[in-house]
Short mmCIF file of C-alpha atoms and ligand atoms in Angstrom, two decimals:
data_model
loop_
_atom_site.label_atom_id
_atom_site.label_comp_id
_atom_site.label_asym_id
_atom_site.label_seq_id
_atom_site.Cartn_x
_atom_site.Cartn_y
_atom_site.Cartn_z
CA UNK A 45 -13.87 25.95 -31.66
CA UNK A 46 -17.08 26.40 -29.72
CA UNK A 47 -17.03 26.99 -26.17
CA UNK A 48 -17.98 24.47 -23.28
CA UNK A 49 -21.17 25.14 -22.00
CA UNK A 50 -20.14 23.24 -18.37
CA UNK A 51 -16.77 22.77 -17.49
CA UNK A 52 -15.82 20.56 -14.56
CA UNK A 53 -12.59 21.32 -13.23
CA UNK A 54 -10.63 19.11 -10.56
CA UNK A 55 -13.94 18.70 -8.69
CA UNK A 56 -13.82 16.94 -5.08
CA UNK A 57 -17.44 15.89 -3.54
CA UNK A 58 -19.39 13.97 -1.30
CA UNK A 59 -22.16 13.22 1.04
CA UNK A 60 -20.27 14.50 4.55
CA UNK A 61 -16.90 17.11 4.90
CA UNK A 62 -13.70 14.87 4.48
CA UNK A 63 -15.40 12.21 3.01
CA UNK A 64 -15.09 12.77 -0.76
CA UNK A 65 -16.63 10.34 -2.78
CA UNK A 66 -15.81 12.21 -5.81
CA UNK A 67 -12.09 13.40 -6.56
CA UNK A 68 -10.40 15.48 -8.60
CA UNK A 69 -13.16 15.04 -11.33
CA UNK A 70 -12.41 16.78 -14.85
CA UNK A 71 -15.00 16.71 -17.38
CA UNK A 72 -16.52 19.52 -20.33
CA UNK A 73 -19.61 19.79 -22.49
CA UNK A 74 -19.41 21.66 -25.44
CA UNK A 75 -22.25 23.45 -26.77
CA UNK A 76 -24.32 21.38 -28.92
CA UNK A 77 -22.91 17.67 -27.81
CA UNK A 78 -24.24 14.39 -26.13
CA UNK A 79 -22.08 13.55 -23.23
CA UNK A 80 -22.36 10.22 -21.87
CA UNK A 81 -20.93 9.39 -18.24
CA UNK A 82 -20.52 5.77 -17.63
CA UNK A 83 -19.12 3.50 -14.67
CA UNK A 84 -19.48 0.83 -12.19
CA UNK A 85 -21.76 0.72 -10.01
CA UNK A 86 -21.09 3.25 -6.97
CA UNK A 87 -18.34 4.98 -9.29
CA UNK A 88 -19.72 8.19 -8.29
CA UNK A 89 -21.62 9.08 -11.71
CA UNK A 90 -24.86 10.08 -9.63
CA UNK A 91 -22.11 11.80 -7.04
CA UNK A 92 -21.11 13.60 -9.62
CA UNK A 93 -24.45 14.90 -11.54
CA UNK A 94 -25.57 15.90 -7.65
CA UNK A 95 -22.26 17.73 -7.39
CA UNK A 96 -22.55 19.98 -10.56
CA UNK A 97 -26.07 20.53 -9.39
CA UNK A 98 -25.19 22.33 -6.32
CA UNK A 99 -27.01 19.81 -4.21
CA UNK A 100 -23.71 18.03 -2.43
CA UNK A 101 -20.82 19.77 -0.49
CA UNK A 102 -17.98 20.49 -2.93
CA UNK A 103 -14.43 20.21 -1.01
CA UNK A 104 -12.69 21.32 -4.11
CA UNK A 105 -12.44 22.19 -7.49
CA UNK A 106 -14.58 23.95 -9.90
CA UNK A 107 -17.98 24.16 -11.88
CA UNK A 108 -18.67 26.52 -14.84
CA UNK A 109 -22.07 27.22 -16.79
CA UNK A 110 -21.52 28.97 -20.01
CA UNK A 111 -18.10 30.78 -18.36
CA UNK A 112 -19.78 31.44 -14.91
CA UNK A 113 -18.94 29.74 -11.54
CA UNK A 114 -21.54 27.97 -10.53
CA UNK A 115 -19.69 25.69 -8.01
CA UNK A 116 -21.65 27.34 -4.91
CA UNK A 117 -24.51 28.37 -6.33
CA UNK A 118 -28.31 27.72 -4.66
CA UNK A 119 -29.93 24.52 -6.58
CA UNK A 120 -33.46 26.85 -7.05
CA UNK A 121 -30.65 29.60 -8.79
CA UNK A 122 -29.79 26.76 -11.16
CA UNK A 123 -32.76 27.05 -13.08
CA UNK A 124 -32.20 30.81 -13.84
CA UNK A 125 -28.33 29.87 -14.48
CA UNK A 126 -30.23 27.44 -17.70
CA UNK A 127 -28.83 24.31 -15.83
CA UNK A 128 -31.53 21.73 -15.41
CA UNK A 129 -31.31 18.64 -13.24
CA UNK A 130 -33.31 15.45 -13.95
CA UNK A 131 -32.50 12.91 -10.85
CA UNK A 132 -32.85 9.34 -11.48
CA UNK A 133 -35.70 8.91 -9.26
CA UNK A 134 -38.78 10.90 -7.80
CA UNK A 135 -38.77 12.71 -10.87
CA UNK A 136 -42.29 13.52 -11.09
CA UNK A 137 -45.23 13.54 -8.51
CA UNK A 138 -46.95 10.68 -9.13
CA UNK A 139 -50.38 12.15 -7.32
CA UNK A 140 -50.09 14.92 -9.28
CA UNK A 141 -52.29 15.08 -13.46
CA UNK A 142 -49.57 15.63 -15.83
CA UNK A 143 -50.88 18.90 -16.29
CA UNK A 144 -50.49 19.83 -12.79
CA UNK A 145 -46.72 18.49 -13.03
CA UNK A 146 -46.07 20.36 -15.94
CA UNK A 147 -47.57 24.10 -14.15
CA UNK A 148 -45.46 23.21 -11.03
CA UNK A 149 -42.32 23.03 -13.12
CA UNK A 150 -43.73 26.32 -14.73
CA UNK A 151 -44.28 28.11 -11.61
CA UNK A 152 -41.46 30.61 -11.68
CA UNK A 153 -42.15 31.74 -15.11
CA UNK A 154 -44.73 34.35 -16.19
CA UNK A 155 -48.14 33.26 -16.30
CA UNK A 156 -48.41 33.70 -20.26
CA UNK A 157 -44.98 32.45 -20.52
CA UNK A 158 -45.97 29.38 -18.33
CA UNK A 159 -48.64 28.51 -21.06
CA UNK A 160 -47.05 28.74 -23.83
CA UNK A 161 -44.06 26.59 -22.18
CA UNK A 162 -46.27 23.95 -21.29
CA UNK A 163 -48.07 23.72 -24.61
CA UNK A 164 -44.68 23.52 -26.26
CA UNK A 165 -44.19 20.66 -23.84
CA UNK A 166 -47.36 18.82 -25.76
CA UNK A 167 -46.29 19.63 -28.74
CA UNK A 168 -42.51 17.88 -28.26
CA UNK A 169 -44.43 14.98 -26.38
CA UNK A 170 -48.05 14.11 -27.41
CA UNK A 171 -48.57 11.38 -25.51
CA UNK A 172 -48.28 13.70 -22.27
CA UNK A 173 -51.27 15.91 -23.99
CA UNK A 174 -53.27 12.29 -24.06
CA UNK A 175 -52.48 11.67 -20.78
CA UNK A 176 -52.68 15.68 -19.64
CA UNK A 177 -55.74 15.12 -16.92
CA UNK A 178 -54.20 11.52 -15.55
CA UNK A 179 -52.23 11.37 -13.03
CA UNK A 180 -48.66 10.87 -13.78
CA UNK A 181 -48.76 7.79 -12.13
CA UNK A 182 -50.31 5.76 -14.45
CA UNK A 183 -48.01 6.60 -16.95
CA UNK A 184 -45.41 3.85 -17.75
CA UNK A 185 -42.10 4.13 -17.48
CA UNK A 186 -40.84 5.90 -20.51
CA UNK A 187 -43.85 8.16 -20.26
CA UNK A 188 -42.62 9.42 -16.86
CA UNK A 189 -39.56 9.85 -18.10
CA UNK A 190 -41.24 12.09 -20.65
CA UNK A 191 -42.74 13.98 -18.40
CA UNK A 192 -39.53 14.63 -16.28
CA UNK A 193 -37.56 16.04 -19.22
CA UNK A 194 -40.60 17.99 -20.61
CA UNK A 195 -40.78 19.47 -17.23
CA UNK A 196 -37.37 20.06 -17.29
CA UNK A 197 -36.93 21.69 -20.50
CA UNK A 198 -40.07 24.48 -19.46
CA UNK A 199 -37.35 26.85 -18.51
CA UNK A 200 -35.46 26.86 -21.88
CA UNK A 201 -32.05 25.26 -20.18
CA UNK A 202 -29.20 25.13 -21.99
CA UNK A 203 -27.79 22.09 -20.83
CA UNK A 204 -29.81 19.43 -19.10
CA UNK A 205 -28.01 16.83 -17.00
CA UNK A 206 -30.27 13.24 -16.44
CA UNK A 207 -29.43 10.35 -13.98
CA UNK A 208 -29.89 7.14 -16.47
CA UNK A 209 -33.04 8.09 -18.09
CA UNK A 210 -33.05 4.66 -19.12
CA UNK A 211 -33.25 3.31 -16.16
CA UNK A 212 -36.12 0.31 -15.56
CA UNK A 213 -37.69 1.00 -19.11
CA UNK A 214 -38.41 -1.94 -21.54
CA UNK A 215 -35.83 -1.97 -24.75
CA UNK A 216 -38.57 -0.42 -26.93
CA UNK A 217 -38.98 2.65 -23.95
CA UNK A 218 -35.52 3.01 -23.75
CA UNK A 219 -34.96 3.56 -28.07
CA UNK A 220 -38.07 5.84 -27.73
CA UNK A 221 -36.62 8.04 -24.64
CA UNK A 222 -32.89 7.66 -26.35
CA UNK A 223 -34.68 8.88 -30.02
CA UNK A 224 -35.74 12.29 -27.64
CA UNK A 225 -32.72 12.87 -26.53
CA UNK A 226 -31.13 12.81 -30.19
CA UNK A 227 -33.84 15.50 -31.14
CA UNK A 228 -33.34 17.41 -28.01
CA UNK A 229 -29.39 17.77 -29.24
CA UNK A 230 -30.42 18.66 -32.88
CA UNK A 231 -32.66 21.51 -31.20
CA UNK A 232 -29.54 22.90 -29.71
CA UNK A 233 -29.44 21.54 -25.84
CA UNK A 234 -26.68 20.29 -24.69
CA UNK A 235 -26.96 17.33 -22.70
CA UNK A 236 -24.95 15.29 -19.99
CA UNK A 237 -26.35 11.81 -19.31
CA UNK A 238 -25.50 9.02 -16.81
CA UNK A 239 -26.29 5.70 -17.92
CA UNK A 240 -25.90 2.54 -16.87
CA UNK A 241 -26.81 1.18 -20.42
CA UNK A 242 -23.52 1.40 -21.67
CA UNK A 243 -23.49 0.89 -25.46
CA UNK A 244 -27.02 2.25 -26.05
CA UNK A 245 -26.00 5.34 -24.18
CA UNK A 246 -22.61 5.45 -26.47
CA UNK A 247 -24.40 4.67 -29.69
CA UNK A 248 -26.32 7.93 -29.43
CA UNK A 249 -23.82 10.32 -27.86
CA UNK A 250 -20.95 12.49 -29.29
CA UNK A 251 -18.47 11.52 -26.17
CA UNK A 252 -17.96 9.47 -23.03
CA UNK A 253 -16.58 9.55 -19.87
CA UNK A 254 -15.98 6.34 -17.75
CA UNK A 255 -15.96 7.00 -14.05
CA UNK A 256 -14.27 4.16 -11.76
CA UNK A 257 -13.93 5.04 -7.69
CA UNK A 258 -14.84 8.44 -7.80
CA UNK A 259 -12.04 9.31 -10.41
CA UNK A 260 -12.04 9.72 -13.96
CA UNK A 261 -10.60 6.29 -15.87
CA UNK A 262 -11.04 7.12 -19.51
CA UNK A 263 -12.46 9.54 -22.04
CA UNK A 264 -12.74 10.20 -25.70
CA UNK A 265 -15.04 9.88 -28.91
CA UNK A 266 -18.32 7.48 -28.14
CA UNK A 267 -17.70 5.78 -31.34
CA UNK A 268 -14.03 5.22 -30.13
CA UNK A 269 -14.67 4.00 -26.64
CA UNK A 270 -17.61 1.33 -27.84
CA UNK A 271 -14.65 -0.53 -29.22
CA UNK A 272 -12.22 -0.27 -26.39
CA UNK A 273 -11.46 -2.95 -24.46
CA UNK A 274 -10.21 -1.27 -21.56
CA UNK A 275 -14.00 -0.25 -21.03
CA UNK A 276 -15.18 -3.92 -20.11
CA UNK A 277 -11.82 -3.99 -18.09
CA UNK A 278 -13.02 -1.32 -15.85
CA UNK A 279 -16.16 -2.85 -15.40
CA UNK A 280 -14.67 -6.07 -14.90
CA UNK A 281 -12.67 -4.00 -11.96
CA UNK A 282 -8.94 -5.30 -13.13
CA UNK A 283 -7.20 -3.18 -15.20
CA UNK A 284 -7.45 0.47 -15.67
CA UNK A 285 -6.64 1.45 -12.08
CA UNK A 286 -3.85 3.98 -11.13
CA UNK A 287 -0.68 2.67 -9.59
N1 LIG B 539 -26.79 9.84 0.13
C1 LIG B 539 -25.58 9.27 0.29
N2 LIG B 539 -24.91 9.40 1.46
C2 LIG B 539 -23.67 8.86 1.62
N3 LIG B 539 -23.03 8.14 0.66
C3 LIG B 539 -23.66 7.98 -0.51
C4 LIG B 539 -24.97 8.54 -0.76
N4 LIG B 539 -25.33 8.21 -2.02
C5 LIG B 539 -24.31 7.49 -2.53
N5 LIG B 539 -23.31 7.35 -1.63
C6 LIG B 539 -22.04 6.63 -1.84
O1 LIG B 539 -21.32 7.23 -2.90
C7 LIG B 539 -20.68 6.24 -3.69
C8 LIG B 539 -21.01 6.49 -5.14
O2 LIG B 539 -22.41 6.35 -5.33
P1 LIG B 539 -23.16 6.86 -6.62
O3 LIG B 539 -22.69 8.22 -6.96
O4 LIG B 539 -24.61 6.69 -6.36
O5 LIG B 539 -22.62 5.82 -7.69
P2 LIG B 539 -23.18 5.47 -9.15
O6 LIG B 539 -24.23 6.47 -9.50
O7 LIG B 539 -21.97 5.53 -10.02
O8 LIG B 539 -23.70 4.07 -9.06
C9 LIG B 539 -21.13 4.88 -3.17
O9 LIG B 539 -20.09 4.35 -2.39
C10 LIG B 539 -22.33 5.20 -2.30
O10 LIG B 539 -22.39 4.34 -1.21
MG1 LIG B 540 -26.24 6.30 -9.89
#
């Protein structure tokens, strides 16, 4: 069996001490797979992401990267820990040339290693080699997102976690962003993704976790879970809840 890359163990989060908005969250990646985390809206899926990032105050419970404890670590450490963290929003800087996006997200690497990063980055996305000189914020939506996860994947992560890539694209961005992501698992990274595109999301990944009031609700094959009622029931906000 091959070993989880992250392993989220009984994890307990939030915004402000004694205020979890996250609790007693248990999730895994394996190495290799398409993890999908889906939910209501304010389930805690972005809570959680944040969590396992280092950015939010963990009250208990634990996070492992490839067997180490990460729960504590510094965000800037996660980078050299080959955890990479593409937030939902302010992704990119939008004043910024792609090019000059790229170099920032290049800037801890050697200078040769830098180049030949952000060339790969062209090569896996050649619209962001069009578009190199521009500034990011003409691109369009799906472009952007481009740009985030080529920026992200400049420090060869293992696993990179994204906050509904999906989000605010057009149905043809969304296949094009969703057909990355499948190539990005068949080049060995192991991804975690929160989407609020349900199905889409499921159709592409390996498994799927749904997330209802900061607790997990249900998990299991993608292909399983698509045809599960109880999914629409949590979303619907009826059934699935503890007694
Ligand atoms: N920065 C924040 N400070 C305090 N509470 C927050 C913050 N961001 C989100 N929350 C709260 O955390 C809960 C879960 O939000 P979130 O994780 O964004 O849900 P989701 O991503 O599943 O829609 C919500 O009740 C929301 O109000
Ligand atoms: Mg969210």
């Amino acid at each position: 069996m091959t070993a989880p890359i992250l392993k989220v163990e009984g994890l307990t989060a939030g915004y402000q001490p004694g205020l979890p908005i996250i609790r007693d969250v248990t999730m895994h990646v394996t190495t290799g797979e398409l993890v999908t985390i889906i939910g209501p809206n304010g389930a805690g899926k972005s809570t959680l992401i944040k969590a396992v990032a280092g950015l939010l105050h963990v009250e208990g419970g634990k996070v492992e990267l490839a067997g180490s404890d990460i729960t504590r670590i510094d965000t800037h450490r996660m980078a050299d820990a080959a955890l990479a963290y593409v937030p939902q929003t302010d992704n990119i800087f939008a004043s910024l040339t792609v090019d000059e996006n790229l170099r920032l997200g290049a800037q801890a690497l050697s200078k040769a290693t830098a180049r030949e990063r952000v060339e790969e980055a062209y090569q896996k996305f050649p619209d962001l080699r069009r578009f190199a000189k521009k500034k990011a914020g003409v691109l369009s939506g799906g472009q952007r997102q481009m740009l985030a996860v080529g920026r992200a994947l400049l420090t060869h992560p293992e696993i990179v976690m994204l906050d509904e890539p999906s989000a605010g694209l057009s149905p043809k961005m969304v296949d094009d962003v969703f057909a990355q992501l499948v190539a990005l698992r068949a080049a060995g990274v192991s991804i975690l993704m929160v989407e609020q595109n349900a199905k889409a999301a499921m159709r592409i990944s390996d498994r799927t976790y749904v997330l209802a009031e900061g607790e997990n609700r249900l998990d299991g094959p993608s292909a399983a879970l698509l045809e599960d009622p109880e999914v629409t029931q949590i979303y619907l906000g009826r059934a699935g809840r503890k007694q």
